[in-house]
C-alpha positions as a Markdown table, in Angstrom:
| # | Residue | x | y | z |
|---|---|---|---|---|
| 1 | Met | 16.0 | -19.1 | 23.0 |
| 2 | Asp | 17.2 | -20.1 | 19.6 |
| 3 | Val | 17.1 | -17.4 | 16.8 |
| 4 | Met | 14.8 | -19.6 | 14.7 |
| 5 | Glu | 12.3 | -19.8 | 17.6 |
| 6 | Ala | 12.4 | -16.0 | 18.1 |
| 7 | Leu | 11.8 | -15.3 | 14.4 |
| 8 | Phe | 9.3 | -18.1 | 13.8 |
| 9 | Met | 6.0 | -17.1 | 12.2 |
| 10 | Asn | 2.9 | -18.8 | 13.6 |
| 11 | Gly | 1.4 | -21.1 | 11.0 |
| 12 | Gly | -2.0 | -22.6 | 10.6 |
| 13 | Glu | -5.4 | -21.2 | 11.1 |
| 14 | Val | -5.3 | -20.4 | 14.8 |
| 15 | Glu | -6.0 | -16.9 | 16.1 |
| 16 | Ser | -2.4 | -16.0 | 16.5 |
| 17 | Ser | -1.3 | -17.3 | 13.0 |
| 18 | Tyr | 0.1 | -15.1 | 10.3 |
| 19 | Ala | -2.7 | -16.1 | 8.0 |
| 20 | Gln | -5.3 | -14.7 | 10.4 |
| 21 | His | -3.4 | -11.4 | 10.9 |
| 22 | Ala | -2.8 | -11.0 | 7.1 |
| 23 | Phe | -6.5 | -11.6 | 6.5 |
| 24 | Phe | -7.4 | -8.8 | 8.9 |
| 25 | Thr | -4.9 | -6.4 | 7.3 |
| 26 | Gln | -6.2 | -7.4 | 3.8 |
| 27 | Lys | -9.8 | -6.7 | 5.0 |
| 28 | Val | -8.9 | -3.2 | 6.4 |
| 29 | Thr | -7.0 | -2.4 | 3.2 |
| 30 | Ser | -10.0 | -3.3 | 1.1 |
| 31 | Ile | -12.4 | -1.2 | 3.2 |
| 32 | Thr | -10.1 | 1.9 | 3.2 |
| 33 | Asn | -9.2 | 1.6 | -0.5 |
| 34 | Pro | -11.7 | 4.2 | -1.7 |
| 35 | Ile | -10.2 | 6.7 | 0.8 |
| 36 | Leu | -6.7 | 6.0 | -0.6 |
| 37 | Val | -7.9 | 6.4 | -4.2 |
| 38 | Asn | -9.7 | 9.7 | -3.3 |
| 39 | Ala | -6.5 | 11.0 | -1.6 |
| 40 | Val | -4.4 | 10.2 | -4.6 |
| 41 | His | -6.9 | 12.0 | -6.9 |
| 42 | Ser | -7.2 | 15.0 | -4.6 |
| 43 | Leu | -3.4 | 15.3 | -4.1 |
| 44 | Phe | -2.6 | 15.2 | -7.8 |
| 45 | Ser | -4.7 | 17.9 | -9.3 |
| 46 | Lys | -3.9 | 20.5 | -12.0 |
| 47 | Asp | -2.6 | 22.8 | -9.3 |
| 48 | Phe | -0.1 | 20.3 | -7.9 |
| 49 | Gln | 3.5 | 21.1 | -8.4 |
| 50 | Trp | 4.6 | 18.0 | -10.3 |
| 51 | Lys | 7.8 | 16.5 | -9.1 |
| 52 | Lys | 9.9 | 13.9 | -10.9 |
| 53 | Val | 10.0 | 11.5 | -7.9 |
| 54 | Leu | 7.3 | 10.6 | -5.3 |
| 55 | Asn | 8.6 | 8.9 | -2.2 |
| 56 | Met | 6.5 | 6.4 | -0.3 |
| 57 | Ala | 7.3 | 4.6 | 2.9 |
| 58 | Asn | 5.8 | 1.7 | 4.7 |
| 59 | Leu | 6.1 | 2.8 | 8.4 |
| 60 | Gly | 4.3 | -0.2 | 9.8 |
| 61 | Cys | 5.3 | -3.8 | 9.8 |
| 62 | Ala | 3.2 | -5.0 | 6.9 |
| 63 | Val | 4.6 | -8.0 | 5.0 |
| 64 | Gly | 4.2 | -9.3 | 1.5 |
| 65 | Ser | 1.1 | -8.8 | -0.6 |
| 66 | Asn | -0.6 | -6.5 | 1.9 |
| 67 | Thr | 2.1 | -3.9 | 1.5 |
| 68 | Phe | 2.3 | -4.4 | -2.3 |
| 69 | Ser | -1.4 | -4.0 | -2.8 |
| 70 | Val | -1.5 | -0.6 | -1.2 |
| 71 | Ile | 1.6 | 0.6 | -3.3 |
| 72 | Leu | 0.0 | -0.8 | -6.4 |
| 73 | Thr | -3.3 | 1.0 | -5.7 |
| 74 | Val | -1.4 | 4.3 | -5.4 |
| 75 | Lys | 0.7 | 3.6 | -8.5 |
| 76 | Glu | -2.3 | 2.7 | -10.7 |
| 77 | Asn | -4.4 | 5.6 | -9.6 |
| 78 | Leu | -1.5 | 8.0 | -10.0 |
| 79 | Glu | -1.0 | 6.8 | -13.6 |
| 80 | Arg | -4.7 | 7.2 | -14.3 |
| 81 | Lys | -4.7 | 10.7 | -13.0 |
| 82 | Cys | -1.6 | 11.6 | -15.0 |
| 83 | Met | -3.3 | 10.2 | -18.2 |
| 84 | Glu | -6.3 | 12.4 | -17.4 |
| 85 | Leu | -4.1 | 15.5 | -16.9 |
| 86 | Asn | -1.8 | 14.6 | -19.8 |
| 87 | Cys | 1.4 | 14.6 | -17.8 |
| 88 | Gln | 4.2 | 12.3 | -16.9 |
| 89 | Pro | 3.8 | 10.3 | -13.7 |
| 90 | Pro | 6.6 | 10.7 | -11.2 |
| 91 | Glu | 9.0 | 7.9 | -10.5 |
| 92 | Leu | 8.0 | 6.0 | -7.3 |
């Protein structure tokens, strides 16, 4: 099997295509977004020991905009919480 064949992404609109799988991930991300926002707000409270750096890792195999949308949600909500608490947000 050629390397290009092994790493080829299924195109089009068929059930096994990347577009269909990305849509499912996007839908799940959208549904779970309020849980993520609540977790960020709960974690970063006045009692939290603020650190200069917050490490995040993608332990799955998400690709492209699906991964970045989750990271962006955490970043934006962390910045909002820091503004609310009048503190510097950690480096991500």
